Amino acid sequence: MLRCAGMDLRLLAGVDEAGRGCLAGPLVCAAVVLDYAAAPQRVLAGLRDSKLLTARRRENFYQTILTSCARWSVVSVSPDSLDARGLHRSNLAALASALRIVEAAYDVAVVDGFDLGRDELRCSAVVGGDRRSAAVAAASIVAKVTRDRLMHALHAHYPAYGFDEHVGYATRRHRQVLAARGACPFHRLSFAGVSTHQLSLPEPDDM
């Protein structure tokens, strides 16, 4: 049980995103509600920011989180939507949407770093929340694993870009392929790392 401002809080939601800095693929936001009175202590103690875990450990935690949490949600924002609305606005809206789906299931929520400006969602921004809150760490893992799976599936259609290796981040190989081939339909055309190489939109058969 947690205590905050004299109140006993049992159900805490964490919300986080994956893929914010990528050149390709969706932005994925996840919310996870943990019941601190019922969740296995081994799960709470072992949760870490997804960036500090290996891919295998993230996959293992992913299954454990989904089976032991009180509720969870995932919201995905397409590259086209990111280009049209902008990254920051899209990110805030997706984080809020993920929380709204699970709103009835939590007492308070913690957002990793961003003030959503939505008092009705009973949420607070905590810088470094994915390293300070088990609920936010759980959300970061769910968002990361969900997005990585999507990018691996996308690799089957566009293998030349190496999405199975860098999952859309601006690695040297990714930038080299962009310079040689231009963007595919799942690149974020408004991003500087893509727009400078935007020559054409190849079809899957051309890859």
Tab-separated table of C-alpha atoms in Angstrom:
chain	number	residue	atom	x	y	z
A	1	MET	CA	0.000	0.000	0.000
A	2	LEU	CA	1.270	3.483	-0.850
A	3	ARG	CA	0.648	6.680	1.067
A	4	CYS	CA	0.295	10.099	-0.533
A	5	ALA	CA	-0.942	13.262	1.202
A	6	GLY	CA	-2.358	11.175	4.018
A	7	MET	CA	-4.263	8.834	1.706
A	8	ASP	CA	-3.773	5.104	1.310
A	9	LEU	CA	-3.304	4.363	-2.367
A	10	ARG	CA	-3.460	0.831	-3.654
A	11	LEU	CA	-3.868	1.140	-7.417
A	12	LEU	CA	-1.187	3.162	-9.192
A	13	ALA	CA	-1.038	3.685	-12.951
A	14	GLY	CA	2.145	4.356	-14.848
A	15	VAL	CA	2.279	5.638	-18.413
A	16	ASP	CA	5.219	5.889	-20.803
A	17	GLU	CA	6.051	5.855	-24.504
A	18	ALA	CA	8.442	4.110	-26.880
A	19	GLY	CA	9.768	5.289	-30.225
A	20	ARG	CA	9.692	9.023	-29.622
A	21	GLY	CA	13.081	9.598	-31.231
A	22	CYS	CA	12.751	7.139	-34.123
A	23	LEU	CA	12.828	7.995	-37.811
A	24	ALA	CA	10.360	5.257	-38.754
A	25	GLY	CA	7.415	3.401	-37.304
A	26	PRO	CA	4.727	4.404	-34.819
A	27	LEU	CA	4.927	6.099	-31.467
A	28	VAL	CA	3.561	3.639	-28.898
A	29	CYS	CA	2.227	4.687	-25.493
A	30	ALA	CA	1.233	2.259	-22.750
A	31	ALA	CA	-0.479	2.548	-19.381
A	32	VAL	CA	-0.203	-0.131	-16.702
A	33	VAL	CA	-2.164	-0.223	-13.438
A	34	LEU	CA	-0.428	-2.096	-10.621
A	35	ASP	CA	-2.219	-3.246	-7.499
A	36	TYR	CA	0.506	-2.679	-4.916
A	37	ALA	CA	-1.353	-4.774	-2.360
A	38	ALA	CA	-1.701	-7.795	-4.629
A	39	ALA	CA	1.148	-7.702	-7.164
A	40	PRO	CA	3.930	-10.214	-6.440
A	41	GLN	CA	6.826	-8.444	-4.703
A	42	ARG	CA	9.300	-10.185	-7.009
A	43	VAL	CA	7.619	-8.449	-9.939
A	44	LEU	CA	7.663	-5.000	-8.324
A	45	ALA	CA	11.258	-5.372	-7.153
A	46	GLY	CA	12.544	-6.526	-10.527
A	47	LEU	CA	10.923	-3.903	-12.747
A	48	ARG	CA	13.339	-1.509	-14.458
A	49	ASP	CA	13.227	1.091	-17.195
A	50	SER	CA	12.962	-0.848	-20.464
A	51	LYS	CA	16.164	0.783	-21.749
A	52	LEU	CA	18.120	-0.903	-18.930
A	53	LEU	CA	16.915	-4.399	-19.834
A	54	THR	CA	17.938	-6.810	-22.569
A	55	ALA	CA	15.365	-7.708	-25.211
A	56	ARG	CA	14.951	-11.155	-23.662
A	57	ARG	CA	14.307	-9.754	-20.178
A	58	ARG	CA	11.822	-7.251	-21.586
A	59	GLU	CA	9.914	-10.079	-23.261
A	60	ASN	CA	9.867	-12.079	-20.023
A	61	PHE	CA	8.682	-9.086	-18.003
A	62	TYR	CA	6.068	-8.258	-20.651
A	63	GLN	CA	4.218	-11.521	-20.130
A	64	THR	CA	4.479	-11.242	-16.345
A	65	ILE	CA	3.191	-7.662	-16.340
A	66	LEU	CA	0.149	-8.445	-18.470
A	67	THR	CA	-0.849	-11.376	-16.284
A	68	SER	CA	-0.232	-9.699	-12.908
A	69	CYS	CA	-1.345	-6.086	-13.446
A	70	ALA	CA	-4.845	-4.818	-12.660
A	71	ARG	CA	-5.307	-3.337	-16.145
A	72	TRP	CA	-3.288	-2.127	-19.109
A	73	SER	CA	-3.699	-0.285	-22.403
A	74	VAL	CA	-1.688	0.537	-25.512
A	75	VAL	CA	-2.157	3.441	-27.935
A	76	SER	CA	-0.250	3.634	-31.218
A	77	VAL	CA	0.257	6.773	-33.336
A	78	SER	CA	1.082	6.259	-37.013
A	79	PRO	CA	3.921	8.081	-38.801
A	80	ASP	CA	1.344	9.962	-40.902
A	81	SER	CA	-0.372	11.234	-37.758
A	82	LEU	CA	2.954	12.266	-36.239
A	83	ASP	CA	3.787	14.203	-39.399
A	84	ALA	CA	0.389	15.898	-39.467
A	85	ARG	CA	0.072	16.802	-35.793
A	86	GLY	CA	3.668	17.000	-34.624
A	87	LEU	CA	5.559	14.764	-32.226
A	88	HIS	CA	4.978	16.630	-28.956
A	89	ARG	CA	1.236	17.131	-29.369
A	90	SER	CA	0.814	13.560	-30.584
A	91	ASN	CA	2.808	12.236	-27.645
A	92	LEU	CA	0.771	14.101	-25.019
A	93	ALA	CA	-2.516	13.084	-26.649
A	94	ALA	CA	-1.503	9.415	-26.841
A	95	LEU	CA	-0.322	9.335	-23.217
A	96	ALA	CA	-3.649	10.849	-22.136
A	97	SER	CA	-5.591	8.379	-24.297
A	98	ALA	CA	-3.755	5.418	-22.782
A	99	LEU	CA	-4.605	6.676	-19.286
A	100	ARG	CA	-8.217	7.386	-20.196
A	101	ILE	CA	-8.720	3.744	-21.211
A	102	VAL	CA	-7.712	2.530	-17.727
A	103	GLU	CA	-8.954	5.579	-15.779
A	104	ALA	CA	-11.608	3.698	-13.812
A	105	ALA	CA	-9.034	1.204	-12.526
A	106	TYR	CA	-6.517	3.430	-10.666
A	107	ASP	CA	-6.293	5.831	-7.728
A	108	VAL	CA	-3.519	8.054	-9.114
A	109	ALA	CA	-1.222	7.950	-12.140
A	110	VAL	CA	2.415	8.803	-12.769
A	111	VAL	CA	3.587	10.052	-16.167
A	112	ASP	CA	7.237	9.807	-17.123
A	113	GLY	CA	8.380	13.403	-17.483
A	114	PHE	CA	5.405	15.048	-19.203
A	115	ASP	CA	2.734	17.235	-17.634
A	116	LEU	CA	-0.437	16.270	-19.474
A	117	GLY	CA	-2.380	19.223	-18.077
A	118	ARG	CA	-5.417	17.033	-17.446
A	119	ASP	CA	-6.467	17.149	-13.796
A	120	GLU	CA	-9.392	14.808	-14.438
A	121	LEU	CA	-6.919	11.990	-15.105
A	122	ARG	CA	-5.432	12.313	-11.583
A	123	CYS	CA	-1.881	12.193	-12.887
A	124	SER	CA	1.456	13.727	-11.942
A	125	ALA	CA	4.607	14.150	-14.005
A	126	VAL	CA	7.765	12.624	-12.532
A	127	VAL	CA	11.101	13.202	-14.249
A	128	GLY	CA	12.854	9.855	-14.553
A	129	GLY	CA	9.635	8.098	-13.633
A	130	ASP	CA	10.645	4.937	-15.478
A	131	ARG	CA	13.483	4.530	-12.959
A	132	ARG	CA	11.567	5.659	-9.873
A	133	SER	CA	8.157	4.013	-10.256
A	134	ALA	CA	7.462	0.318	-10.835
A	135	ALA	CA	4.214	1.214	-12.613
A	136	VAL	CA	5.985	3.541	-15.059
A	137	ALA	CA	8.741	0.974	-15.601
A	138	ALA	CA	6.050	-1.602	-16.385
A	139	ALA	CA	4.445	0.787	-18.880
A	140	SER	CA	7.808	1.454	-20.523
A	141	ILE	CA	8.344	-2.292	-20.978
A	142	VAL	CA	4.882	-2.858	-22.459
A	143	ALA	CA	5.314	0.084	-24.845
A	144	LYS	CA	8.808	-0.990	-25.911
A	145	VAL	CA	7.973	-4.668	-26.484
A	146	THR	CA	4.781	-3.778	-28.377
A	147	ARG	CA	6.642	-1.377	-30.636
A	148	ASP	CA	9.598	-3.688	-31.235
A	149	ARG	CA	7.215	-6.447	-32.322
A	150	LEU	CA	5.533	-4.070	-34.765
A	151	MET	CA	8.889	-3.052	-36.229
A	152	HIS	CA	10.002	-6.669	-36.615
A	153	ALA	CA	6.775	-7.372	-38.497
A	154	LEU	CA	7.433	-4.329	-40.693
A	155	HIS	CA	10.899	-5.687	-41.483
A	156	ALA	CA	9.292	-8.578	-43.374
A	157	HIS	CA	7.866	-6.068	-45.879
A	158	TYR	CA	10.859	-3.689	-46.028
A	159	PRO	CA	13.931	-5.835	-45.218
A	160	ALA	CA	16.486	-3.491	-46.791
A	161	TYR	CA	16.047	-0.930	-44.010
A	162	GLY	CA	17.050	-3.296	-41.207
A	163	PHE	CA	14.076	-2.547	-38.977
A	164	ASP	CA	14.699	-5.839	-37.169
A	165	GLU	CA	18.018	-4.436	-35.902
A	166	HIS	CA	17.444	-0.761	-35.113
A	167	VAL	CA	13.588	-0.733	-34.919
A	168	GLY	CA	13.512	2.675	-36.589
A	169	TYR	CA	16.191	4.567	-34.667
A	170	ALA	CA	18.725	6.731	-36.485
A	171	THR	CA	21.620	4.289	-36.592
A	172	ARG	CA	24.421	4.679	-39.099
A	173	ARG	CA	23.090	1.821	-41.245
A	174	HIS	CA	19.569	3.239	-41.201
A	175	ARG	CA	20.795	6.657	-42.345
A	176	GLN	CA	22.899	5.062	-45.076
A	177	VAL	CA	19.923	3.119	-46.450
A	178	LEU	CA	17.789	6.264	-46.333
A	179	ALA	CA	20.430	8.142	-48.321
A	180	ALA	CA	20.577	5.368	-50.924
A	181	ARG	CA	16.894	4.441	-51.247
A	182	GLY	CA	14.834	7.255	-49.802
A	183	ALA	CA	12.026	6.714	-47.321
A	184	CYS	CA	9.473	3.928	-47.192
A	185	PRO	CA	5.788	4.647	-46.407
A	186	PHE	CA	6.427	4.074	-42.687
A	187	HIS	CA	9.088	6.745	-42.267
A	188	ARG	CA	8.285	10.003	-40.498
A	189	LEU	CA	8.662	12.418	-43.374
A	190	SER	CA	8.610	15.546	-41.207
A	191	PHE	CA	11.650	14.423	-39.208
A	192	ALA	CA	14.920	16.079	-40.225
A	193	GLY	CA	16.768	12.776	-40.488
A	194	VAL	CA	14.229	11.591	-43.064
A	195	SER	CA	13.275	14.732	-44.973
A	196	THR	CA	16.861	15.305	-46.099
A	197	HIS	CA	16.795	11.904	-47.835
A	198	GLN	CA	13.198	11.901	-49.032
A	199	LEU	CA	13.591	10.992	-52.683
A	200	SER	CA	10.701	8.596	-53.242
A	201	LEU	CA	8.279	6.260	-51.520
A	202	PRO	CA	9.282	2.741	-52.604
A	203	GLU	CA	6.783	-0.082	-52.561
A	204	PRO	CA	7.465	-3.326	-50.650
A	205	ASP	CA	8.262	-5.209	-53.873
A	206	ASP	CA	11.110	-2.765	-54.517
A	207	MET	CA	12.789	-3.578	-51.238
